[in-house]
PDB file of C-alpha atoms in Angstrom:
ATOM      1  CA  UNK P   1      -0.020  -0.025   0.008  1.00  0.00           C
ATOM      2  CA  UNK P   2       1.540   3.330  -1.095  1.00  0.00           C
ATOM      3  CA  UNK P   3       1.304   6.459   1.117  1.00  0.00           C
ATOM      4  CA  UNK P   4      -1.352   7.871  -1.256  1.00  0.00           C
ATOM      5  CA  UNK P   5      -3.510   4.711  -0.890  1.00  0.00           C
ATOM      6  CA  UNK P   6      -2.627   3.190  -4.258  1.00  0.00           C
ATOM      7  CA  UNK P   7      -2.767  -0.654  -4.096  1.00  0.00           C
ATOM      8  CA  UNK P   8      -1.475  -3.283  -6.540  1.00  0.00           C
ATOM      9  CA  UNK P   9      -3.180  -6.643  -6.550  1.00  0.00           C
ATOM     10  CA  UNK P  10      -1.501  -9.470  -8.529  1.00  0.00           C
ATOM     11  CA  UNK P  11      -3.454 -12.103 -10.454  1.00  0.00           C
ATOM     12  CA  UNK P  12      -1.385 -14.854  -8.821  1.00  0.00           C
ATOM     13  CA  UNK P  13      -2.966 -13.813  -5.480  1.00  0.00           C
ATOM     14  CA  UNK P  14      -6.415 -13.806  -7.024  1.00  0.00           C
ATOM     15  CA  UNK P  15      -5.805 -17.306  -8.293  1.00  0.00           C
ATOM     16  CA  UNK P  16      -4.992 -18.492  -4.750  1.00  0.00           C
ATOM     17  CA  UNK P  17      -8.043 -17.049  -3.027  1.00  0.00           C
ATOM     18  CA  UNK P  18     -10.850 -19.579  -2.383  1.00  0.00           C
ATOM     19  CA  UNK P  19     -13.652 -17.049  -1.867  1.00  0.00           C
ATOM     20  CA  UNK P  20     -14.583 -13.387  -1.471  1.00  0.00           C
ATOM     21  CA  UNK P  21     -13.779 -13.438   2.220  1.00  0.00           C
ATOM     22  CA  UNK P  22     -10.173 -14.367   1.610  1.00  0.00           C
ATOM     23  CA  UNK P  23      -9.835 -11.601  -0.924  1.00  0.00           C
ATOM     24  CA  UNK P  24     -11.467  -9.179   1.452  1.00  0.00           C
ATOM     25  CA  UNK P  25      -8.963 -10.249   4.195  1.00  0.00           C
ATOM     26  CA  UNK P  26      -6.093  -9.248   1.816  1.00  0.00           C
ATOM     27  CA  UNK P  27      -7.666  -5.933   0.955  1.00  0.00           C
ATOM     28  CA  UNK P  28      -8.515  -5.364   4.591  1.00  0.00           C
ATOM     29  CA  UNK P  29      -4.898  -5.953   5.546  1.00  0.00           C
ATOM     30  CA  UNK P  30      -3.635  -3.486   3.035  1.00  0.00           C
ATOM     31  CA  UNK P  31      -6.313  -0.974   4.182  1.00  0.00           C
ATOM     32  CA  UNK P  32      -4.988  -1.596   7.684  1.00  0.00           C
ATOM     33  CA  UNK P  33      -1.559  -0.398   6.627  1.00  0.00           C
ATOM     34  CA  UNK P  34      -3.185   2.795   5.187  1.00  0.00           C
ATOM     35  CA  UNK P  35      -5.355   3.441   8.219  1.00  0.00           C
ATOM     36  CA  UNK P  36      -2.383   2.853  10.521  1.00  0.00           C
ATOM     37  CA  UNK P  37      -0.340   5.377   8.381  1.00  0.00           C
ATOM     38  CA  UNK P  38       2.388   2.709   8.139  1.00  0.00           C
ATOM     39  CA  UNK P  39       3.332   3.819   4.586  1.00  0.00           C
ATOM     40  CA  UNK P  40       3.970   7.377   5.758  1.00  0.00           C
ATOM     41  CA  UNK P  41       6.062   6.132   8.661  1.00  0.00           C
ATOM     42  CA  UNK P  42       7.959   3.971   6.154  1.00  0.00           C
ATOM     43  CA  UNK P  43       8.514   6.910   3.823  1.00  0.00           C
ATOM     44  CA  UNK P  44       9.847   9.145   6.632  1.00  0.00           C
ATOM     45  CA  UNK P  45      12.147   6.316   7.760  1.00  0.00           C
ATOM     46  CA  UNK P  46      13.337   5.791   4.186  1.00  0.00           C
ATOM     47  CA  UNK P  47      14.299   9.512   3.963  1.00  0.00           C
ATOM     48  CA  UNK P  48      16.130   9.294   7.262  1.00  0.00           C
ATOM     49  CA  UNK P  49      18.028   6.214   6.079  1.00  0.00           C
ATOM     50  CA  UNK P  50      18.889   7.773   2.772  1.00  0.00           C
ATOM     51  CA  UNK P  51      20.331  10.806   4.462  1.00  0.00           C
ATOM     52  CA  UNK P  52      22.337   8.705   6.889  1.00  0.00           C
ATOM     53  CA  UNK P  53      23.504   6.457   4.035  1.00  0.00           C
ATOM     54  CA  UNK P  54      24.804   9.426   2.080  1.00  0.00           C
ATOM     55  CA  UNK P  55      26.585  10.748   5.105  1.00  0.00           C
ATOM     56  CA  UNK P  56      28.225   7.414   5.759  1.00  0.00           C
ATOM     57  CA  UNK P  57      29.183   7.104   2.106  1.00  0.00           C
ATOM     58  CA  UNK P  58      30.909  10.425   2.191  1.00  0.00           C
ATOM     59  CA  UNK P  59      32.552   9.854   5.539  1.00  0.00           C
ATOM     60  CA  UNK P  60      33.848   6.443   4.821  1.00  0.00           C
ATOM     61  CA  UNK P  61      34.869   7.400   1.293  1.00  0.00           C
ATOM     62  CA  UNK P  62      36.926  10.341   2.733  1.00  0.00           C
ATOM     63  CA  UNK P  63      38.559   7.861   5.098  1.00  0.00           C
ATOM     64  CA  UNK P  64      39.518   5.629   2.143  1.00  0.00           C
ATOM     65  CA  UNK P  65      37.219   2.757   3.202  1.00  0.00           C
ATOM     66  CA  UNK P  66      35.743   2.504  -0.234  1.00  0.00           C
ATOM     67  CA  UNK P  67      33.768  -0.744  -0.748  1.00  0.00           C
ATOM     68  CA  UNK P  68      32.963  -0.978   2.983  1.00  0.00           C
ATOM     69  CA  UNK P  69      31.203   2.374   2.709  1.00  0.00           C
ATOM     70  CA  UNK P  70      28.927   0.966  -0.082  1.00  0.00           C
ATOM     71  CA  UNK P  71      28.152  -2.105   2.048  1.00  0.00           C
ATOM     72  CA  UNK P  72      27.283   0.098   4.972  1.00  0.00           C
ATOM     73  CA  UNK P  73      24.825   2.070   2.854  1.00  0.00           C
ATOM     74  CA  UNK P  74      23.267  -1.127   1.517  1.00  0.00           C
ATOM     75  CA  UNK P  75      22.788  -2.439   4.969  1.00  0.00           C
ATOM     76  CA  UNK P  76      20.937   0.711   5.999  1.00  0.00           C
ATOM     77  CA  UNK P  77      18.776   0.723   2.863  1.00  0.00           C
ATOM     78  CA  UNK P  78      17.972  -3.011   2.828  1.00  0.00           C
ATOM     79  CA  UNK P  79      14.963  -2.628   5.136  1.00  0.00           C
ATOM     80  CA  UNK P  80      13.819   0.706   3.783  1.00  0.00           C
ATOM     81  CA  UNK P  81      10.621  -0.511   2.192  1.00  0.00           C
ATOM     82  CA  UNK P  82       9.679  -3.297   4.591  1.00  0.00           C
ATOM     83  CA  UNK P  83       6.854  -2.849   7.015  1.00  0.00           C
ATOM     84  CA  UNK P  84       7.843  -3.693  10.600  1.00  0.00           C
ATOM     85  CA  UNK P  85       6.518  -6.769  12.259  1.00  0.00           C
ATOM     86  CA  UNK P  86       4.366  -4.538  14.518  1.00  0.00           C
ATOM     87  CA  UNK P  87       2.919  -2.851  11.479  1.00  0.00           C
ATOM     88  CA  UNK P  88       2.066  -6.237   9.983  1.00  0.00           C
ATOM     89  CA  UNK P  89       0.419  -7.404  13.177  1.00  0.00           C
ATOM     90  CA  UNK P  90      -1.666  -4.209  13.412  1.00  0.00           C
ATOM     91  CA  UNK P  91      -2.685  -4.535   9.712  1.00  0.00           C
ATOM     92  CA  UNK P  92      -3.728  -8.116  10.354  1.00  0.00           C
ATOM     93  CA  UNK P  93      -5.938  -6.934  13.223  1.00  0.00           C
ATOM     94  CA  UNK P  94      -7.542  -4.091  11.267  1.00  0.00           C
ATOM     95  CA  UNK P  95      -8.092  -6.282   8.265  1.00  0.00           C
ATOM     96  CA  UNK P  96      -9.824  -9.022  10.293  1.00  0.00           C
ATOM     97  CA  UNK P  97     -12.038  -6.481  12.093  1.00  0.00           C
ATOM     98  CA  UNK P  98     -13.044  -4.978   8.697  1.00  0.00           C
ATOM     99  CA  UNK P  99     -14.031  -8.296   7.164  1.00  0.00           C
ATOM    100  CA  UNK P 100     -15.953  -9.370  10.280  1.00  0.00           C
ATOM    101  CA  UNK P 101     -17.850  -6.085  10.114  1.00  0.00           C
ATOM    102  CA  UNK P 102     -18.631  -6.689   6.509  1.00  0.00           C
ATOM    103  CA  UNK P 103     -20.197 -10.037   7.429  1.00  0.00           C
ATOM    104  CA  UNK P 104     -17.480 -12.381   6.182  1.00  0.00           C
ATOM    105  CA  UNK P 105     -16.103 -15.182   8.512  1.00  0.00           C
ATOM    106  CA  UNK P 106     -12.911 -13.744  10.028  1.00  0.00           C
ATOM    107  CA  UNK P 107     -11.343 -17.193  10.177  1.00  0.00           C
ATOM    108  CA  UNK P 108     -10.793 -16.842   6.466  1.00  0.00           C
ATOM    109  CA  UNK P 109      -7.961 -14.391   7.107  1.00  0.00           C
ATOM    110  CA  UNK P 110      -6.088 -17.110   8.973  1.00  0.00           C
ATOM    111  CA  UNK P 111      -6.672 -19.563   6.215  1.00  0.00           C
ATOM    112  CA  UNK P 112      -5.080 -17.273   3.660  1.00  0.00           C
ATOM    113  CA  UNK P 113      -1.833 -17.296   5.648  1.00  0.00           C
ATOM    114  CA  UNK P 114      -2.022 -21.060   6.232  1.00  0.00           C
ATOM    115  CA  UNK P 115      -2.379 -21.645   2.443  1.00  0.00           C
ATOM    116  CA  UNK P 116       0.580 -19.372   1.647  1.00  0.00           C
ATOM    117  CA  UNK P 117       2.852 -21.009   4.248  1.00  0.00           C
ATOM    118  CA  UNK P 118       1.949 -24.488   2.853  1.00  0.00           C
ATOM    119  CA  UNK P 119       3.048 -23.427  -0.573  1.00  0.00           C
ATOM    120  CA  UNK P 120       6.315 -21.902   0.701  1.00  0.00           C
ATOM    121  CA  UNK P 121       7.114 -25.038   2.635  1.00  0.00           C
ATOM    122  CA  UNK P 122       6.406 -27.200  -0.369  1.00  0.00           C
ATOM    123  CA  UNK P 123       8.763 -25.063  -2.509  1.00  0.00           C
ATOM    124  CA  UNK P 124      11.455 -25.306   0.154  1.00  0.00           C
ATOM    125  CA  UNK P 125      11.173 -29.079   0.312  1.00  0.00           C
ATOM    126  CA  UNK P 126      11.343 -29.395  -3.457  1.00  0.00           C
ATOM    127  CA  UNK P 127      14.129 -26.816  -4.098  1.00  0.00           C
ATOM    128  CA  UNK P 128      16.079 -27.583  -0.950  1.00  0.00           C
ATOM    129  CA  UNK P 129      16.350 -23.807  -0.270  1.00  0.00           C
ATOM    130  CA  UNK P 130      14.629 -23.158   3.086  1.00  0.00           C
ATOM    131  CA  UNK P 131      15.826 -19.561   2.950  1.00  0.00           C
ATOM    132  CA  UNK P 132      14.396 -18.745  -0.458  1.00  0.00           C
ATOM    133  CA  UNK P 133      11.869 -16.343   1.121  1.00  0.00           C
ATOM    134  CA  UNK P 134      14.015 -15.130   3.989  1.00  0.00           C
ATOM    135  CA  UNK P 135      13.569 -11.499   2.929  1.00  0.00           C
ATOM    136  CA  UNK P 136       9.814 -11.898   3.054  1.00  0.00           C
ATOM    137  CA  UNK P 137       9.897 -13.510   6.544  1.00  0.00           C
ATOM    138  CA  UNK P 138      12.429 -10.992   7.887  1.00  0.00           C
ATOM    139  CA  UNK P 139       9.903  -8.194   7.995  1.00  0.00           C
ATOM    140  CA  UNK P 140       6.837 -10.385   8.815  1.00  0.00           C
ATOM    141  CA  UNK P 141       5.885 -12.088  12.104  1.00  0.00           C
ATOM    142  CA  UNK P 142       6.604 -15.814  12.395  1.00  0.00           C
ATOM    143  CA  UNK P 143       4.166 -17.543  10.099  1.00  0.00           C
ATOM    144  CA  UNK P 144       2.865 -19.975  12.765  1.00  0.00           C
ATOM    145  CA  UNK P 145       2.499 -17.190  15.325  1.00  0.00           C
ATOM    146  CA  UNK P 146       0.661 -15.016  12.773  1.00  0.00           C
ATOM    147  CA  UNK P 147      -1.745 -17.737  11.741  1.00  0.00           C
ATOM    148  CA  UNK P 148      -2.476 -18.661  15.376  1.00  0.00           C
ATOM    149  CA  UNK P 149      -3.024 -15.068  16.371  1.00  0.00           C
ATOM    150  CA  UNK P 150      -5.617 -14.632  13.586  1.00  0.00           C
ATOM    151  CA  UNK P 151      -7.335 -17.903  14.500  1.00  0.00           C
ATOM    152  CA  UNK P 152      -7.558 -16.806  18.172  1.00  0.00           C
ATOM    153  CA  UNK P 153      -8.885 -13.412  17.169  1.00  0.00           C
ATOM    154  CA  UNK P 154     -11.428 -14.854  14.933  1.00  0.00           C
ATOM    155  CA  UNK P 155     -12.788 -16.855  17.833  1.00  0.00           C
ATOM    156  CA  UNK P 156     -13.524 -13.673  19.669  1.00  0.00           C
ATOM    157  CA  UNK P 157     -15.432 -12.254  16.620  1.00  0.00           C
ATOM    158  CA  UNK P 158     -17.767 -14.158  14.329  1.00  0.00           C
ATOM    159  CA  UNK P 159     -15.488 -17.147  14.129  1.00  0.00           C
ATOM    160  CA  UNK P 160     -16.579 -19.138  11.023  1.00  0.00           C
ATOM    161  CA  UNK P 161     -19.986 -17.541  10.871  1.00  0.00           C
ATOM    162  CA  UNK P 162     -20.897 -15.660   7.775  1.00  0.00           C
ATOM    163  CA  UNK P 163     -20.894 -16.395   4.061  1.00  0.00           C
ATOM    164  CA  UNK P 164     -17.477 -16.541   2.525  1.00  0.00           C
ATOM    165  CA  UNK P 165     -19.122 -16.302  -0.928  1.00  0.00           C
ATOM    166  CA  UNK P 166     -17.176 -19.110  -2.529  1.00  0.00           C
ATOM    167  CA  UNK P 167     -19.507 -19.732  -5.463  1.00  0.00           C
ATOM    168  CA  UNK P 168     -19.844 -16.044  -6.272  1.00  0.00           C
ATOM    169  CA  UNK P 169     -16.048 -15.726  -6.299  1.00  0.00           C
ATOM    170  CA  UNK P 170     -15.541 -18.836  -8.427  1.00  0.00           C
ATOM    171  CA  UNK P 171     -18.009 -17.369 -10.973  1.00  0.00           C
ATOM    172  CA  UNK P 172     -16.243 -13.992 -11.135  1.00  0.00           C
ATOM    173  CA  UNK P 173     -12.818 -15.395 -11.836  1.00  0.00           C
ATOM    174  CA  UNK P 174     -13.860 -18.239 -14.165  1.00  0.00           C
ATOM    175  CA  UNK P 175     -13.155 -16.361 -17.371  1.00  0.00           C
ATOM    176  CA  UNK P 176      -9.659 -15.486 -16.209  1.00  0.00           C
ATOM    177  CA  UNK P 177      -8.685 -18.676 -14.488  1.00  0.00           C
ATOM    178  CA  UNK P 178      -7.100 -20.398 -17.549  1.00  0.00           C
ATOM    179  CA  UNK P 179      -4.718 -17.454 -18.291  1.00  0.00           C
ATOM    180  CA  UNK P 180      -3.776 -17.258 -14.587  1.00  0.00           C
ATOM    181  CA  UNK P 181      -2.938 -20.893 -14.522  1.00  0.00           C
ATOM    182  CA  UNK P 182      -0.709 -20.536 -17.603  1.00  0.00           C
ATOM    183  CA  UNK P 183       0.997 -17.640 -15.857  1.00  0.00           C
ATOM    184  CA  UNK P 184       1.459 -19.782 -12.783  1.00  0.00           C
ATOM    185  CA  UNK P 185       3.311 -22.484 -14.689  1.00  0.00           C
ATOM    186  CA  UNK P 186       5.673 -19.822 -16.235  1.00  0.00           C
ATOM    187  CA  UNK P 187       6.780 -18.889 -12.671  1.00  0.00           C
ATOM    188  CA  UNK P 188       8.782 -22.158 -12.608  1.00  0.00           C
ATOM    189  CA  UNK P 189       8.164 -22.649  -8.898  1.00  0.00           C
ATOM    190  CA  UNK P 190       7.312 -26.283  -9.113  1.00  0.00           C
ATOM    191  CA  UNK P 191       6.763 -26.826  -5.342  1.00  0.00           C
ATOM    192  CA  UNK P 192       4.437 -23.886  -4.860  1.00  0.00           C
ATOM    193  CA  UNK P 193       2.477 -24.572  -8.122  1.00  0.00           C
ATOM    194  CA  UNK P 194       1.935 -28.317  -7.345  1.00  0.00           C
ATOM    195  CA  UNK P 195       0.855 -27.477  -3.810  1.00  0.00           C
ATOM    196  CA  UNK P 196      -1.502 -24.814  -5.174  1.00  0.00           C
ATOM    197  CA  UNK P 197      -3.050 -27.106  -7.835  1.00  0.00           C
ATOM    198  CA  UNK P 198      -3.498 -29.976  -5.316  1.00  0.00           C
ATOM    199  CA  UNK P 199      -5.425 -27.579  -3.155  1.00  0.00           C
ATOM    200  CA  UNK P 200      -7.570 -26.359  -5.929  1.00  0.00           C
ATOM    201  CA  UNK P 201      -8.395 -29.960  -6.736  1.00  0.00           C
ATOM    202  CA  UNK P 202      -9.628 -30.463  -3.205  1.00  0.00           C
ATOM    203  CA  UNK P 203     -12.081 -27.565  -3.870  1.00  0.00           C
ATOM    204  CA  UNK P 204     -13.292 -28.805  -7.304  1.00  0.00           C
ATOM    205  CA  UNK P 205     -11.974 -31.854  -9.135  1.00  0.00           C
ATOM    206  CA  UNK P 206     -12.162 -30.537 -12.750  1.00  0.00           C
ATOM    207  CA  UNK P 207     -10.425 -31.402 -16.022  1.00  0.00           C
ATOM    208  CA  UNK P 208      -8.762 -28.015 -16.335  1.00  0.00           C
ATOM    209  CA  UNK P 209      -7.011 -28.305 -12.952  1.00  0.00           C
ATOM    210  CA  UNK P 210      -6.062 -31.891 -13.491  1.00  0.00           C
ATOM    211  CA  UNK P 211      -4.441 -30.867 -16.815  1.00  0.00           C
ATOM    212  CA  UNK P 212      -2.428 -28.091 -15.291  1.00  0.00           C
ATOM    213  CA  UNK P 213      -1.265 -30.383 -12.457  1.00  0.00           C
ATOM    214  CA  UNK P 214      -0.111 -32.785 -15.153  1.00  0.00           C
ATOM    215  CA  UNK P 215       1.702 -29.887 -16.840  1.00  0.00           C
ATOM    216  CA  UNK P 216       3.395 -28.962 -13.562  1.00  0.00           C
ATOM    217  CA  UNK P 217       4.774 -32.475 -13.274  1.00  0.00           C
ATOM    218  CA  UNK P 218       5.740 -32.660 -16.939  1.00  0.00           C
ATOM    219  CA  UNK P 219       7.638 -29.330 -16.687  1.00  0.00           C
ATOM    220  CA  UNK P 220       9.324 -30.233 -13.389  1.00  0.00           C
ATOM    221  CA  UNK P 221      10.590 -33.492 -14.979  1.00  0.00           C
ATOM    222  CA  UNK P 222      11.838 -35.100 -11.814  1.00  0.00           C
ATOM    223  CA  UNK P 223      12.080 -38.866 -11.365  1.00  0.00           C
ATOM    224  CA  UNK P 224       8.582 -40.352 -11.743  1.00  0.00           C
ATOM    225  CA  UNK P 225       7.056 -37.032 -12.933  1.00  0.00           C
ATOM    226  CA  UNK P 226       6.276 -38.370 -16.421  1.00  0.00           C
ATOM    227  CA  UNK P 227       4.091 -41.106 -14.925  1.00  0.00           C
ATOM    228  CA  UNK P 228       2.513 -38.581 -12.550  1.00  0.00           C
ATOM    229  CA  UNK P 229       1.745 -36.314 -15.540  1.00  0.00           C
ATOM    230  CA  UNK P 230       0.247 -39.067 -17.584  1.00  0.00           C
ATOM    231  CA  UNK P 231      -1.957 -40.130 -14.601  1.00  0.00           C
ATOM    232  CA  UNK P 232      -3.278 -36.571 -14.333  1.00  0.00           C
ATOM    233  CA  UNK P 233      -3.856 -36.327 -18.093  1.00  0.00           C
ATOM    234  CA  UNK P 234      -5.895 -39.570 -17.897  1.00  0.00           C
ATOM    235  CA  UNK P 235      -7.923 -38.133 -15.095  1.00  0.00           C
ATOM    236  CA  UNK P 236      -8.467 -34.905 -17.004  1.00  0.00           C
ATOM    237  CA  UNK P 237      -9.649 -36.868 -20.088  1.00  0.00           C
ATOM    238  CA  UNK P 238     -12.593 -38.203 -18.127  1.00  0.00           C
ATOM    239  CA  UNK P 239     -13.862 -34.710 -17.303  1.00  0.00           C
ATOM    240  CA  UNK P 240     -16.102 -32.735 -19.653  1.00  0.00           C
ATOM    241  CA  UNK P 241     -13.907 -29.617 -19.391  1.00  0.00           C
ATOM    242  CA  UNK P 242     -10.677 -31.369 -20.389  1.00  0.00           C
ATOM    243  CA  UNK P 243      -8.539 -28.894 -22.374  1.00  0.00           C
ATOM    244  CA  UNK P 244      -7.585 -30.019 -25.948  1.00  0.00           C
ATOM    245  CA  UNK P 245      -3.931 -29.168 -25.067  1.00  0.00           C
ATOM    246  CA  UNK P 246      -3.951 -32.225 -22.838  1.00  0.00           C
ATOM    247  CA  UNK P 247      -3.653 -34.440 -25.947  1.00  0.00           C
ATOM    248  CA  UNK P 248      -0.712 -32.422 -27.210  1.00  0.00           C
ATOM    249  CA  UNK P 249       1.133 -32.673 -23.910  1.00  0.00           C
ATOM    250  CA  UNK P 250       0.390 -36.399 -23.527  1.00  0.00           C
ATOM    251  CA  UNK P 251       1.514 -36.997 -27.072  1.00  0.00           C
ATOM    252  CA  UNK P 252       4.814 -35.216 -26.269  1.00  0.00           C
ATOM    253  CA  UNK P 253       5.513 -37.499 -23.347  1.00  0.00           C
ATOM    254  CA  UNK P 254       4.497 -40.592 -25.311  1.00  0.00           C
ATOM    255  CA  UNK P 255       6.790 -39.462 -28.094  1.00  0.00           C
ATOM    256  CA  UNK P 256       9.629 -38.991 -25.706  1.00  0.00           C
ATOM    257  CA  UNK P 257       9.036 -42.475 -24.314  1.00  0.00           C
ATOM    258  CA  UNK P 258       9.153 -43.948 -27.900  1.00  0.00           C
ATOM    259  CA  UNK P 259       5.446 -44.951 -27.859  1.00  0.00           C
ATOM    260  CA  UNK P 260       4.823 -43.781 -31.451  1.00  0.00           C
ATOM    261  CA  UNK P 261       1.417 -45.342 -31.862  1.00  0.00           C
ATOM    262  CA  UNK P 262       0.018 -43.679 -28.683  1.00  0.00           C
ATOM    263  CA  UNK P 263       1.687 -40.406 -29.560  1.00  0.00           C
ATOM    264  CA  UNK P 264       0.187 -40.421 -33.016  1.00  0.00           C
ATOM    265  CA  UNK P 265      -3.290 -41.049 -31.610  1.00  0.00           C
ATOM    266  CA  UNK P 266      -2.885 -38.231 -29.030  1.00  0.00           C
ATOM    267  CA  UNK P 267      -1.597 -35.804 -31.668  1.00  0.00           C
ATOM    268  CA  UNK P 268      -4.415 -36.641 -34.067  1.00  0.00           C
ATOM    269  CA  UNK P 269      -7.008 -36.112 -31.350  1.00  0.00           C
ATOM    270  CA  UNK P 270      -5.435 -32.715 -30.439  1.00  0.00           C
ATOM    271  CA  UNK P 271      -5.550 -31.564 -34.123  1.00  0.00           C
ATOM    272  CA  UNK P 272      -9.116 -32.683 -34.486  1.00  0.00           C
ATOM    273  CA  UNK P 273     -10.057 -30.523 -31.522  1.00  0.00           C
ATOM    274  CA  UNK P 274      -7.749 -27.562 -32.311  1.00  0.00           C
ATOM    275  CA  UNK P 275      -7.025 -27.613 -36.032  1.00  0.00           C
ATOM    276  CA  UNK P 276      -5.961 -23.945 -36.072  1.00  0.00           C
ATOM    277  CA  UNK P 277      -3.752 -24.015 -32.913  1.00  0.00           C
ATOM    278  CA  UNK P 278      -0.530 -22.028 -33.083  1.00  0.00           C
ATOM    279  CA  UNK P 279       1.476 -25.177 -32.853  1.00  0.00           C
ATOM    280  CA  UNK P 280      -0.720 -27.243 -35.260  1.00  0.00           C
ATOM    281  CA  UNK P 281       1.808 -27.258 -38.048  1.00  0.00           C
ATOM    282  CA  UNK P 282       4.578 -28.527 -35.699  1.00  0.00           C
ATOM    283  CA  UNK P 283       2.288 -31.355 -34.569  1.00  0.00           C
ATOM    284  CA  UNK P 284       1.451 -32.181 -38.244  1.00  0.00           C
ATOM    285  CA  UNK P 285       5.123 -32.337 -39.038  1.00  0.00           C
ATOM    286  CA  UNK P 286       5.635 -34.922 -36.250  1.00  0.00           C
ATOM    287  CA  UNK P 287       2.869 -37.041 -37.800  1.00  0.00           C
ATOM    288  CA  UNK P 288       4.325 -36.676 -41.339  1.00  0.00           C
ATOM    289  CA  UNK P 289       7.722 -37.713 -40.098  1.00  0.00           C
ATOM    290  CA  UNK P 290       6.268 -40.774 -38.472  1.00  0.00           C
ATOM    291  CA  UNK P 291       6.640 -39.320 -34.916  1.00  0.00           C
TER     292      UNK P 291
END
């Protein structure tokens, strides 16, 4: 949240929300920063840090310290645009109060954080880099503490009472979901993406989500992922909303495995469903060359 109240909301976040209540919790949190004047405090602090950094740079430079002076300035400026942990706690409280007042279940605010933490843990397990989000956590309260605090606070409010508006939210994002899922794959954060898609499947087991989970496995390409991808494609095929691209992706895996007959059948099915696809000529060339 900028000092003037400007707010940016990324589509990756919209994809991760399960209902209106969770989106309201995010907006309420950011409004909490604005109401608490956190951005103004942050801006004043940034100006002070900049002035001190310039002074240190000149003083250390005059003393012949050189590179150490630059490092000192970087250390001062590193936290310039990070809200403090107390600011985050206050914004959590204000946001939860706002959604409870609006009639949403305040417990949904805690669920947002639980979902995020689950994705980050999945990514850390996959990548082996437990500190990949250390900058994020450095300026935020401990994730377990934060989730528990919001859960406890919700119990003193409306708890889980209220309409989270899940169906209404799903209807609003339906026309954008496919593009957002494509964008999610391009992030190349396999652990986070797979955790997200598995959670989405627990909400609604549809062909589109099954296909994208298969794509996540195919692109990750770890041991056993080809089989996992094929299993997801097979499940997607049984759903009425299975994307035509499933047949192309399945054909690619079958082609890589040397199963030319199966690959040919998959590619032909893809072309019958999407004859004018951007990659149609490439797929036709595979068929003409005998796969």
